[in-house]
């Protein structure tokens, strides 16, 4: 973990080993075996992370907000386990072309929390499942992750927010302490009107037979000169404004995917075997969560934003630290600890270059 954080670039398995100053101590095969053959459970690590996030970053007894989504890490090579062509929302294509890429697709569950030094919610990924064609569907994998979180925290109410692709029949049967919120499918049909709209004309008179599964609320939002949207939820008690705010907080998991990929280095490891593929990218995203935890407990200072604006006086809109600020501060702390005067051995030219890159990144 320290090598992954300290490395400003080349976040492969060997790159982590080198940045941790263990390249001359461990054989590189030992680092690869940690992901490929070592006996440890990714679910157990993720559930431990759930306990840390809930214990440190949420008020006692408050409901938990869990965002569920899938993300793709592009991979090449015929022998990469779990690499298939799939939808890639981040790919830029010409009009009319499909957003497809070849890689590994993970279903991710993230806890959405609010931190006192940020103005927006932040998503902290904790649990993962690798999707493969012919295996369990992404909603089925999402149901497994939601059940794990609800089972480990039966004392908390769990509000799950997801996108329209995951909001389907598979997620009907969730634990009793779980609610589900997301956009309804385009072909959804309502079988009953709200009492306040009992005189309104029904828009759909014909269609498939009525299927009554669970009582839900549908909230339609309209704004002048903007496209409207709808949200369906199984939460029947929370106010409409809080439901809309909860649905909007789902976007935090998209930001977490972007930061974990482009800043922490998720997806840069080039391993191919089943266990290594299933563990390495989630391991890197878990480090992303640990960085935020460390910054909240020991790293935050109002001087972070002040120093940044002093270095970049043209950046007048910055008022809160970003994830990059958190990562850079922890990287500088780790590098300073690596090269203390009381440690034996002089740093190599490559290590000195890594320090210069880290400090240049912090000053950018």
Coordinates of N, CA, C and O in Angstrom, one line a residue, residues 183-312:
X183 N -33.4 5.5 -11.1 CA -34.3 5.9 -12.2 C -35.1 4.7 -12.7 O -34.5 3.6 -12.8
X184 N -36.3 4.8 -13.0 CA -37.1 3.6 -13.4 C -36.7 3.2 -14.9 O -36.3 4.1 -15.6
X185 N -36.9 2.0 -15.3 CA -36.6 1.6 -16.7 C -37.6 2.4 -17.6 O -38.7 2.8 -17.2
X186 N -37.2 2.5 -18.9 CA -38.0 3.3 -19.8 C -39.3 2.6 -20.1 O -40.3 3.3 -20.5
X187 N -39.4 1.3 -20.0 CA -40.6 0.6 -20.3 C -41.5 0.4 -19.1 O -42.4 -0.4 -19.1
X188 N -41.1 1.0 -17.9 CA -41.9 0.8 -16.7 C -43.3 1.3 -16.8 O -43.5 2.3 -17.5
X189 N -44.3 0.6 -16.2 CA -45.6 1.1 -16.2 C -46.2 1.1 -14.8 O -45.9 0.2 -14.0
X190 N -46.9 2.1 -14.4 CA -47.5 2.3 -13.1 C -48.9 1.7 -13.0 O -49.7 1.9 -14.0
X191 N -49.3 1.1 -11.9 CA -50.6 0.5 -11.8 C -51.5 1.2 -10.9 O -52.7 0.9 -10.7
X192 N -51.0 2.3 -10.2 CA -51.8 3.0 -9.3 C -51.4 4.4 -9.2 O -50.2 4.7 -9.3
X193 N -52.3 5.4 -9.1 CA -52.0 6.8 -9.0 C -51.9 7.3 -7.6 O -52.6 6.7 -6.7
X194 N -51.1 8.3 -7.3 CA -51.1 8.9 -6.0 C -52.4 9.5 -5.7 O -53.1 10.1 -6.6
X195 N -52.9 9.5 -4.4 CA -54.2 10.1 -4.1 C -54.3 11.5 -4.5 O -55.4 12.0 -4.9
X196 N -53.2 12.3 -4.4 CA -53.3 13.7 -4.8 C -53.5 13.8 -6.3 O -53.9 14.9 -6.8
X197 N -53.3 12.8 -7.1 CA -53.5 12.9 -8.5 C -54.5 11.9 -9.0 O -54.5 11.5 -10.1
X198 N -55.5 11.7 -8.1 CA -56.5 10.7 -8.5 C -57.4 11.1 -9.7 O -57.9 10.3 -10.4
X199 N -57.5 12.4 -9.9 CA -58.3 12.9 -11.0 C -57.5 13.0 -12.3 O -58.1 13.4 -13.3
X200 N -56.2 12.8 -12.2 CA -55.4 12.9 -13.4 C -55.7 11.8 -14.4 O -56.0 10.7 -14.0
X201 N -55.6 12.1 -15.7 CA -55.8 11.1 -16.7 C -54.7 10.1 -16.8 O -53.5 10.5 -16.8
X202 N -55.0 8.9 -16.8 CA -53.9 7.9 -16.9 C -53.4 7.9 -18.3 O -54.1 8.0 -19.3
X203 N -52.0 7.8 -18.4 CA -51.4 7.9 -19.7 C -51.3 6.6 -20.4 O -51.1 6.5 -21.6
X204 N -51.4 5.5 -19.7 CA -51.3 4.2 -20.3 C -52.5 3.3 -19.9 O -52.8 3.0 -18.8
X205 N -53.2 2.9 -21.0 CA -54.5 2.2 -20.8 C -54.3 0.7 -21.2 O -55.0 -0.2 -20.7
X206 N -53.3 0.4 -22.1 CA -53.1 -0.9 -22.5 C -51.7 -1.3 -22.3 O -50.8 -0.5 -22.2
X207 N -51.4 -2.6 -22.2 CA -50.1 -3.1 -22.0 C -50.1 -4.5 -21.4 O -51.1 -5.2 -21.4
X208 N -49.0 -4.8 -20.8 CA -48.9 -6.1 -20.2 C -49.7 -6.2 -18.9 O -50.1 -5.2 -18.3
X209 N -50.1 -7.4 -18.4 CA -50.9 -7.5 -17.2 C -50.2 -6.9 -16.0 O -49.0 -6.8 -15.9
X210 N -51.0 -6.5 -15.1 CA -50.4 -5.8 -13.9 C -49.6 -6.8 -13.0 O -50.0 -8.0 -12.8
X211 N -48.5 -6.4 -12.6 CA -47.6 -7.2 -11.7 C -47.3 -6.4 -10.5 O -46.6 -5.4 -10.5
X212 N -47.9 -6.8 -9.4 CA -47.7 -6.0 -8.1 C -46.7 -6.7 -7.3 O -46.9 -7.8 -6.7
X213 N -45.5 -6.1 -7.2 CA -44.4 -6.7 -6.5 C -44.2 -6.0 -5.1 O -44.1 -6.7 -4.1
X214 N -44.0 -4.7 -5.1 CA -43.7 -4.0 -3.9 C -44.2 -2.6 -4.1 O -44.1 -2.0 -5.2
X215 N -44.7 -2.0 -3.0 CA -45.2 -0.6 -3.1 C -44.0 0.3 -3.2 O -43.1 0.2 -2.4
X216 N -44.0 1.3 -4.2 CA -42.9 2.2 -4.4 C -43.5 3.6 -4.6 O -44.7 3.8 -4.8
X217 N -42.6 4.6 -4.5 CA -42.9 5.9 -4.8 C -42.2 6.3 -6.1 O -41.0 5.9 -6.3
X218 N -42.8 7.1 -6.9 CA -42.2 7.6 -8.2 C -42.3 9.1 -8.1 O -43.3 9.7 -7.9
X219 N -41.1 9.7 -8.2 CA -41.0 11.2 -8.1 C -40.6 11.7 -9.4 O -39.5 11.4 -10.0
X220 N -41.4 12.6 -10.0 CA -41.1 13.2 -11.3 C -40.6 14.6 -11.1 O -41.2 15.4 -10.3
X221 N -39.4 14.9 -11.6 CA -38.8 16.3 -11.4 C -38.8 17.0 -12.8 O -38.3 16.5 -13.8
X222 N -39.3 18.2 -12.7 CA -39.3 19.0 -13.9 C -38.8 20.4 -13.6 O -39.1 21.0 -12.6
X223 N -37.9 20.9 -14.5 CA -37.4 22.2 -14.3 C -37.5 23.0 -15.7 O -37.5 22.4 -16.7
X224 N -37.7 24.3 -15.6 CA -37.8 25.1 -16.9 C -36.6 24.9 -17.8 O -35.5 24.9 -17.3
X225 N -36.8 24.7 -19.0 CA -35.8 24.6 -20.1 C -34.8 23.5 -19.9 O -33.7 23.6 -20.4
X226 N -35.1 22.5 -19.1 CA -34.2 21.3 -18.9 C -35.0 20.0 -19.0 O -36.2 20.0 -18.6
X227 N -34.4 18.9 -19.5 CA -35.2 17.7 -19.5 C -35.6 17.2 -18.1 O -34.8 17.3 -17.2
X228 N -36.7 16.7 -18.0 CA -37.2 16.1 -16.7 C -36.7 14.7 -16.5 O -36.1 14.1 -17.4
X229 N -36.8 14.2 -15.3 CA -36.4 12.9 -15.0 C -37.3 12.4 -13.9 O -37.9 13.1 -13.2
X230 N -37.2 11.0 -13.7 CA -38.0 10.4 -12.6 C -37.2 9.5 -11.8 O -36.1 9.0 -12.2
X231 N -37.6 9.4 -10.5 CA -36.9 8.5 -9.6 C -37.9 7.6 -8.9 O -38.9 8.1 -8.5
X232 N -37.6 6.3 -8.8 CA -38.4 5.4 -8.1 C -37.7 4.9 -6.9 O -36.5 4.7 -6.9
X233 N -38.4 4.8 -5.8 CA -37.8 4.4 -4.5 C -38.7 3.5 -3.7 O -40.0 3.7 -3.8
X234 N -38.1 2.6 -2.9 CA -38.9 1.8 -2.0 C -39.0 2.5 -0.6 O -39.6 1.9 0.3
X235 N -38.4 3.6 -0.5 CA -38.4 4.4 0.8 C -39.7 5.2 0.8 O -39.8 6.2 0.1
X236 N -40.7 4.8 1.6 CA -42.0 5.5 1.7 C -42.1 6.5 2.7 O -43.2 7.2 2.9
X237 N -41.1 6.8 3.5 CA -41.2 7.7 4.7 C -40.3 9.0 4.5 O -40.7 10.0 5.1
X238 N -39.2 8.9 3.8 CA -38.3 10.0 3.7 C -38.9 11.1 2.8 O -39.7 10.8 1.9
X239 N -38.6 12.4 3.1 CA -39.2 13.5 2.3 C -38.7 13.4 0.9 O -37.7 12.8 0.5
X240 N -39.5 14.1 0.0 CA -39.1 14.1 -1.4 C -37.8 14.7 -1.7 O -37.0 14.3 -2.5
X241 N -37.5 15.9 -1.0 CA -36.3 16.6 -1.2 C -35.1 15.7 -0.8 O -34.0 15.7 -1.5
X242 N -35.2 14.9 0.3 CA -34.1 14.0 0.7 C -33.9 12.9 -0.3 O -32.8 12.4 -0.5
X243 N -35.0 12.4 -0.9 CA -34.8 11.3 -1.9 C -34.1 11.9 -3.1 O -33.2 11.2 -3.6
X244 N -34.4 13.0 -3.6 CA -33.7 13.6 -4.7 C -32.2 13.9 -4.4 O -31.3 13.6 -5.2
X245 N -32.0 14.4 -3.2 CA -30.6 14.6 -2.8 C -29.8 13.3 -2.7 O -28.7 13.2 -3.1
X246 N -30.5 12.2 -2.2 CA -29.8 10.9 -2.1 C -29.5 10.4 -3.5 O -28.4 9.8 -3.8
X247 N -30.5 10.6 -4.4 CA -30.2 10.1 -5.8 C -29.1 10.9 -6.5 O -28.2 10.3 -7.2
X248 N -29.0 12.2 -6.2 CA -27.9 13.0 -6.8 C -26.6 12.5 -6.2 O -25.5 12.7 -6.9
X249 N -26.5 12.0 -5.0 CA -25.3 11.6 -4.4 C -24.7 10.4 -5.0 O -23.5 10.1 -4.8
X250 N -25.4 9.7 -5.9 CA -24.9 8.5 -6.6 C -23.7 8.9 -7.5 O -22.8 8.1 -7.8
X251 N -23.7 10.1 -8.0 CA -22.7 10.6 -8.9 C -21.3 10.5 -8.2 O -20.3 10.5 -8.9
X252 N -21.3 10.5 -6.9 CA -20.0 10.5 -6.2 C -19.2 9.2 -6.6 O -18.0 9.2 -6.6
X253 N -19.9 8.1 -6.9 CA -19.2 6.9 -7.2 C -18.5 7.0 -8.5 O -17.4 6.4 -8.8
X254 N -19.1 7.8 -9.5 CA -18.4 8.0 -10.8 C -17.1 8.8 -10.6 O -16.1 8.5 -11.2
X255 N -17.1 9.8 -9.7 CA -15.9 10.5 -9.4 C -14.9 9.6 -8.7 O -13.7 9.8 -9.0
X256 N -15.3 8.7 -7.8 CA -14.4 7.8 -7.2 C -13.7 6.9 -8.2 O -12.5 6.7 -8.1
X257 N -14.5 6.4 -9.2 CA -13.9 5.6 -10.3 C -12.8 6.4 -11.0 O -11.7 5.9 -11.4
X258 N -13.1 7.7 -11.4 CA -12.2 8.5 -12.1 C -10.9 8.7 -11.3 O -9.8 8.6 -11.8
X259 N -11.1 9.1 -10.0 CA -9.9 9.4 -9.2 C -9.0 8.1 -9.0 O -7.8 8.1 -9.0
X260 N -9.7 7.0 -8.7 CA -9.0 5.7 -8.5 C -8.2 5.3 -9.7 O -7.1 4.7 -9.6
X261 N -8.8 5.5 -10.9 CA -8.1 5.1 -12.1 C -7.0 6.0 -12.5 O -5.9 5.6 -12.8
X262 N -7.2 7.4 -12.5 CA -6.3 8.3 -13.0 C -5.3 8.8 -12.0 O -4.2 9.3 -12.4
X263 N -5.6 8.7 -10.7 CA -4.7 9.3 -9.7 C -4.1 8.2 -8.8 O -2.9 8.2 -8.6
X264 N -4.9 7.2 -8.4 CA -4.3 6.1 -7.6 C -3.7 5.0 -8.4 O -2.7 4.4 -8.0
X265 N -4.2 4.8 -9.6 CA -3.5 3.8 -10.5 C -4.3 2.5 -10.7 O -3.6 1.5 -11.1
X266 N -5.6 2.5 -10.4 CA -6.3 1.3 -10.6 C -6.3 0.9 -12.0 O -6.6 1.7 -12.9
X267 N -6.1 -0.4 -12.3 CA -6.1 -0.9 -13.7 C -4.7 -0.9 -14.4 O -4.6 -1.4 -15.5
X268 N -3.7 -0.3 -13.7 CA -2.4 -0.3 -14.3 C -1.6 -1.6 -14.2 O -0.7 -1.9 -15.0
X269 N -1.9 -2.4 -13.2 CA -1.3 -3.7 -13.0 C -1.6 -4.6 -14.2 O -2.7 -4.6 -14.7
X270 N -0.6 -5.4 -14.7 CA -0.7 -6.2 -15.9 C -0.8 -7.7 -15.6 O -0.4 -8.5 -16.5
X271 N -1.3 -8.1 -14.5 CA -1.4 -9.5 -14.2 C -2.6 -10.1 -15.0 O -3.5 -9.4 -15.5
X272 N -2.6 -11.5 -15.1 CA -3.5 -12.2 -16.0 C -4.3 -13.3 -15.3 O -5.3 -13.7 -15.8
X273 N -3.8 -13.9 -14.3 CA -4.4 -15.1 -13.7 C -5.7 -14.7 -12.9 O -5.9 -13.5 -12.6
X274 N -6.5 -15.7 -12.6 CA -7.8 -15.4 -12.0 C -7.8 -14.6 -10.7 O -8.3 -13.5 -10.6
X275 N -7.1 -15.2 -9.8 CA -7.0 -14.5 -8.5 C -6.4 -13.1 -8.6 O -6.8 -12.2 -7.9
X276 N -5.3 -13.0 -9.3 CA -4.6 -11.7 -9.4 C -5.5 -10.7 -10.0 O -5.5 -9.5 -9.6
X277 N -6.2 -11.0 -11.1 CA -7.1 -10.1 -11.7 C -8.3 -9.7 -10.8 O -8.6 -8.5 -10.7
X278 N -8.8 -10.7 -10.1 CA -9.9 -10.4 -9.2 C -9.5 -9.5 -8.0 O -10.4 -8.8 -7.4
X279 N -8.2 -9.5 -7.6 CA -7.8 -8.8 -6.4 C -7.1 -7.5 -6.6 O -7.2 -6.6 -5.8
X280 N -6.3 -7.4 -7.7 CA -5.4 -6.2 -7.9 C -6.1 -4.9 -8.0 O -5.9 -4.0 -7.3
X281 N -7.1 -4.8 -9.0 CA -7.8 -3.5 -9.1 C -8.6 -3.2 -7.9 O -8.5 -2.0 -7.4
X282 N -9.3 -4.1 -7.3 CA -10.0 -3.8 -6.0 C -9.1 -3.4 -4.9 O -9.4 -2.5 -4.1
X283 N -7.9 -4.0 -4.9 CA -6.9 -3.6 -3.8 C -6.5 -2.1 -4.0 O -6.4 -1.4 -3.0
X284 N -6.3 -1.7 -5.3 CA -5.9 -0.3 -5.5 C -7.0 0.6 -5.1 O -6.8 1.7 -4.5
X285 N -8.3 0.3 -5.4 CA -9.4 1.1 -5.1 C -9.6 1.2 -3.6 O -10.0 2.2 -3.0
X286 N -9.3 0.1 -2.9 CA -9.4 0.1 -1.4 C -8.3 1.1 -0.8 O -8.6 1.7 0.2
X287 N -7.2 1.1 -1.5 CA -6.2 2.1 -1.1 C -6.7 3.5 -1.2 O -6.5 4.4 -0.4
X288 N -7.5 3.8 -2.3 CA -8.2 5.0 -2.5 C -9.0 5.4 -1.3 O -9.0 6.5 -0.8
X289 N -9.8 4.4 -0.8 CA -10.6 4.6 0.4 C -9.7 4.9 1.7 O -10.0 5.8 2.5
X290 N -8.6 4.2 1.8 CA -7.7 4.4 3.0 C -7.1 5.8 2.9 O -6.9 6.4 4.0
X291 N -6.8 6.3 1.8 CA -6.2 7.6 1.7 C -7.2 8.7 2.2 O -6.8 9.6 3.0
X292 N -8.5 8.6 1.9 CA -9.5 9.5 2.4 C -9.6 9.3 3.9 O -9.7 10.3 4.7
X293 N -9.6 8.1 4.4 CA -9.7 7.9 5.9 C -8.5 8.5 6.6 O -8.7 9.2 7.6
X294 N -7.3 8.3 6.1 CA -6.1 8.9 6.7 C -6.2 10.4 6.7 O -5.9 11.0 7.7
X295 N -6.6 11.0 5.6 CA -6.6 12.4 5.5 C -7.6 13.0 6.5 O -7.4 14.0 7.1
X296 N -8.8 12.3 6.7 CA -9.8 12.8 7.6 C -9.3 12.7 9.0 O -9.5 13.6 9.9
X297 N -8.5 11.6 9.4 CA -8.1 11.4 10.8 C -6.8 12.2 11.1 O -6.7 12.6 12.3
X298 N -5.9 12.3 10.2 CA -4.6 12.9 10.5 C -4.0 13.9 9.5 O -3.0 14.5 9.9
X299 N -4.6 14.0 8.4 CA -3.9 14.9 7.4 C -4.5 16.2 7.1 O -3.9 17.1 6.5
X300 N -5.8 16.4 7.4 CA -6.5 17.6 7.0 C -6.0 18.9 7.7 O -5.8 18.8 9.0
X301 N -5.8 19.9 7.0 CA -5.5 21.2 7.6 C -6.0 22.3 6.6 O -5.9 22.2 5.4
X302 N -6.6 23.4 7.2 CA -7.0 24.5 6.3 C -5.9 25.0 5.4 O -6.2 25.7 4.4
X303 N -4.7 24.8 5.8 CA -3.5 25.3 5.1 C -3.4 24.6 3.7 O -2.7 25.1 2.8
X304 N -4.0 23.5 3.5 CA -3.9 22.7 2.3 C -4.4 23.6 1.1 O -3.7 23.8 0.1
X305 N -5.6 24.1 1.3 CA -6.2 25.0 0.3 C -5.4 26.3 0.2 O -5.2 26.8 -0.9
X306 N -5.1 26.9 1.3 CA -4.3 28.2 1.3 C -3.0 28.1 0.6 O -2.7 28.9 -0.3
X307 N -2.3 27.0 0.8 CA -1.0 26.8 0.1 C -1.2 26.6 -1.4 O -0.4 27.1 -2.2
X308 N -2.2 25.9 -1.7 CA -2.5 25.6 -3.1 C -2.8 26.9 -3.9 O -2.3 27.2 -5.0
X309 N -3.6 27.8 -3.2 CA -4.0 29.0 -3.9 C -2.8 30.0 -3.9 O -2.8 30.9 -4.7
X310 N -1.9 29.9 -2.9 CA -0.7 30.7 -2.9 C 0.2 30.4 -4.1 O 0.8 31.2 -4.7
X311 N 0.3 29.0 -4.4 CA 1.1 28.6 -5.5 C 0.5 28.9 -6.8 O 1.2 29.2 -7.8
X312 N -0.8 28.8 -6.9 CA -1.5 29.0 -8.1 C -2.6 30.1 -7.9 O -3.7 29.9 -7.6

